[in-house]
Amino acid sequence: MSTPYPFTAIVGQDDLRLGLLLNAVSPAVGGVLVRGEKGTAKSTAVRALAALMPEVPVVPGCRFSCDPGSPDPACPDGPHAEAAGVTRPARTVELPVGASEDRLVGALDIERALSEGVKAFEPGLLADAHRGILYVDEVNLLHDHLVDLLLDAAAMGASYVEREGVSVRHAARFLLVGTMNPEEGELRPQLLDRFGLTVEVSASRDTDERVEVVRRRLAYDDDPEGFAARWAGEEGALRERIAAARVLLPRVVLSDGVLRQIAATCAAFEVDGMRADIVMARTATALAAWAGREEVTADDVRQAALLALPHRRRRNPFDAPGLDEDKLDQTLDEAGPQEDGSDDDDPDPGPDGGGDGGGGGGVPPQADGDRTPPSASQSEDTSSPAPGSTPDTPGRPAGGEQQPVAAAEPFRTKMLSVPGLGEGAAGRRSRARTEHGRTTGAVRPQGALTKLHLAATVQAAAPHQRARGRSGRGLVVRRDDLRQATREGREGNLVLFVVDASGSMAARQRMSAVKGAVLSLLLDAYQRRDKVGLVTFRGKEADVALPPTSSVDAAAARLESLPTGGRTPLAAGLLKAHDVLRVERLRDPSRRPLLVVVTDGRATGGPEPVALAGRAGRLHRSEGTASVVVDCESGYVRLGLAGELARELGGTAVTLDELRADSIAGLVKDVTAAGRAA
């Protein structure tokens, strides 16, 4: 087993280390979600935490880590007779993003269950993580069906495996730690709320600190054991401090005044439910124990709020987590105890009432540069017309580049789907063969059996019972009899937006509406677990503003800063989209694309621009790319060019009004293949 990097040797990242240590002191805090860019020691810190955790007493031979003091009465390896327990180090169990359902919850031996009537169960990762740490790297990329299983286990403290009438249950209480890069997509709100704390990490911009990071890492890579030995003293001291804080934790007093501050803070930031109040109370108590105190202070409450609330406050999907610290200080000051009424009439209370931003509980204070900035909603509104802007004049491209305009209010869109039956990643858009969904048939399994079709298996085995010498009650089942259930559900697609940013779209009101429509489609893609990409065209060329990614909020940010002006190289935009899709088909051939072209259909620049755009459209059509054209043409005189483009692409055209889910034009508009035969 490789020697882990010492926890105490990590340079900087105070919030990350504090969040992990508080969970080591009080596992009831509920775990921690680490958000940040790649290469910021997220995984290193999590793997190093296990070495600091106290050893775990277990029942000898129990595969489910039962506590000898109170063994699980429903343990599949039980019942356990009274015996002296043994201790083992705390485990860090890693859940790979691509793990199967059986690997997570365990697997039943279906053949033995049918033929012998016994529950032959092989434990999964949830059983291994019981009373330890379950670590999920890139947790935001975890498939939905695994997220559902994690949510169930985290809520009930147990894992249930149900397979065709055979049921197994075992305890599964673990410290959930996840890391993620927000640029690769956000986390489902249900799972996000299950993390007790969240911390943001980023690479230091201090030269000396970066030099020390590199120096220590090189020393560790050259001699891991020797490097760990040099930090053994600090590791031991930290381990003893965690043990002392655990002993002190039950004696920490949480006064009514402090509870009032916690409740007032959660109410002020409009968090959903009561879990935030409970997590804040547990975190503040752990902070006090970590500092060696028996009473929770206002500083502890402030630090607990900065760790427990950013991912729980109400926000739009594209807003980054964060708290307004001025509002936090004001709330804590107003809800805090008043001394002799001296603060009642103070018209301008200072920002110190809730603490000075120091790490409550005796941790190093936070630097101002590490604080989360105010919400992006406080940014300047640019929706009003700028001086010199011109009204929408059909056919008259703007002469020069205009400043970006703000997007109009997003709305709920119709669902655009890809025709046919795919086999891509689980999602919520187009029909696909998936591991979850309604059963549509049965086939012989090509590899390991994951979803048994019981009726088809019995039907295959029944004719051979006499020849196999069946004499008892059990059905004589062989491997060749087993049948895999085929199921139909929904998949996520690659939604590639091709947005016209030329002068013909440059009228401010019009471009604001267009951006609002694209933002609405991005919100829809976020909810349906799609990958998205953004191609824009204006002037003389097209640009890939955002390569295909799971980070829908990154696409929204690029859209917001999109300038307009110049000619309309429509063909260049379509050809650039073709290049992007060609590369993505090689990278992820099972994920089907959906091309969304947002334009008024005009094409200018170069010889025969309209004909060239038509040929580019037919290129997409020849490769079977599903497409939809969002027609942005306005005014009394309409040329119908967007509809012509849709026919060349073999897709459909919808106007901005028809895109709304509540429009009169229809209910759900699928992308059809009707035009492909034309």
Tab-separated table of N, CA and C in Angstrom, residues 20 29 48 68 94 115 139 141 211 224 238 308 340 354 374 391 440 445 479 540 600 631:
chain	number	residue	atom	x	y	z
A	20	LEU	N	-12.530	19.424	6.650
A	20	LEU	CA	-12.263	18.004	6.863
A	20	LEU	C	-12.031	17.688	8.335
A	29	VAL	N	-21.617	16.114	11.462
A	29	VAL	CA	-21.686	17.320	10.625
A	29	VAL	C	-22.190	16.968	9.230
A	48	ALA	N	-5.565	11.942	2.767
A	48	ALA	CA	-4.726	12.059	3.957
A	48	ALA	C	-5.540	12.084	5.248
A	68	PRO	N	-18.847	-4.041	17.781
A	68	PRO	CA	-19.066	-5.119	18.764
A	68	PRO	C	-19.905	-4.672	19.952
A	94	GLU	N	-13.124	4.739	-2.123
A	94	GLU	CA	-13.331	5.618	-3.270
A	94	GLU	C	-14.376	5.035	-4.209
A	115	SER	N	-31.797	-21.463	-7.529
A	115	SER	CA	-31.653	-22.925	-7.438
A	115	SER	C	-31.616	-23.433	-6.004
A	139	VAL	N	-17.641	14.251	-8.154
A	139	VAL	CA	-18.971	13.772	-7.767
A	139	VAL	C	-20.055	14.345	-8.666
A	141	LEU	N	-20.046	14.426	-11.772
A	141	LEU	CA	-20.142	13.613	-12.985
A	141	LEU	C	-20.744	12.235	-12.716
A	211	VAL	N	6.087	28.045	-4.427
A	211	VAL	CA	7.406	27.410	-4.397
A	211	VAL	C	7.437	26.310	-3.345
A	224	PRO	N	8.574	8.841	-0.567
A	224	PRO	CA	7.322	8.984	0.192
A	224	PRO	C	7.456	8.607	1.658
A	238	LEU	N	-1.620	16.369	15.662
A	238	LEU	CA	-2.949	16.664	15.126
A	238	LEU	C	-3.926	15.543	15.453
A	308	ALA	N	-21.523	26.108	6.011
A	308	ALA	CA	-22.723	25.285	5.879
A	308	ALA	C	-23.803	25.881	4.991
A	340	ASP	N	-27.221	45.729	28.082
A	340	ASP	CA	-27.797	46.910	28.730
A	340	ASP	C	-28.584	47.775	27.751
A	354	GLY	N	-20.778	40.245	14.371
A	354	GLY	CA	-20.786	38.804	14.138
A	354	GLY	C	-19.408	38.228	14.028
A	374	PRO	N	-19.625	38.870	-3.465
A	374	PRO	CA	-21.085	38.983	-3.457
A	374	PRO	C	-21.676	38.334	-4.688
A	391	PRO	N	-32.261	50.976	-34.142
A	391	PRO	CA	-33.398	50.042	-34.134
A	391	PRO	C	-33.136	48.884	-35.077
A	440	THR	N	-38.670	-3.553	-21.493
A	440	THR	CA	-39.230	-3.703	-22.838
A	440	THR	C	-38.963	-5.077	-23.448
A	445	PRO	N	-27.422	-12.253	-21.712
A	445	PRO	CA	-26.410	-11.299	-21.237
A	445	PRO	C	-25.085	-11.481	-21.959
A	479	ARG	N	-26.300	-21.212	-16.397
A	479	ARG	CA	-25.914	-19.902	-16.891
A	479	ARG	C	-26.593	-19.552	-18.211
A	540	LYS	N	-16.146	37.756	-40.145
A	540	LYS	CA	-15.643	36.916	-41.226
A	540	LYS	C	-15.523	35.445	-40.851
A	600	ASP	N	-31.578	34.432	-37.784
A	600	ASP	CA	-32.706	34.871	-38.605
A	600	ASP	C	-32.622	34.290	-40.005
A	631	ASP	N	-35.907	30.548	-35.075
A	631	ASP	CA	-36.065	31.655	-36.024
A	631	ASP	C	-36.176	32.970	-35.259
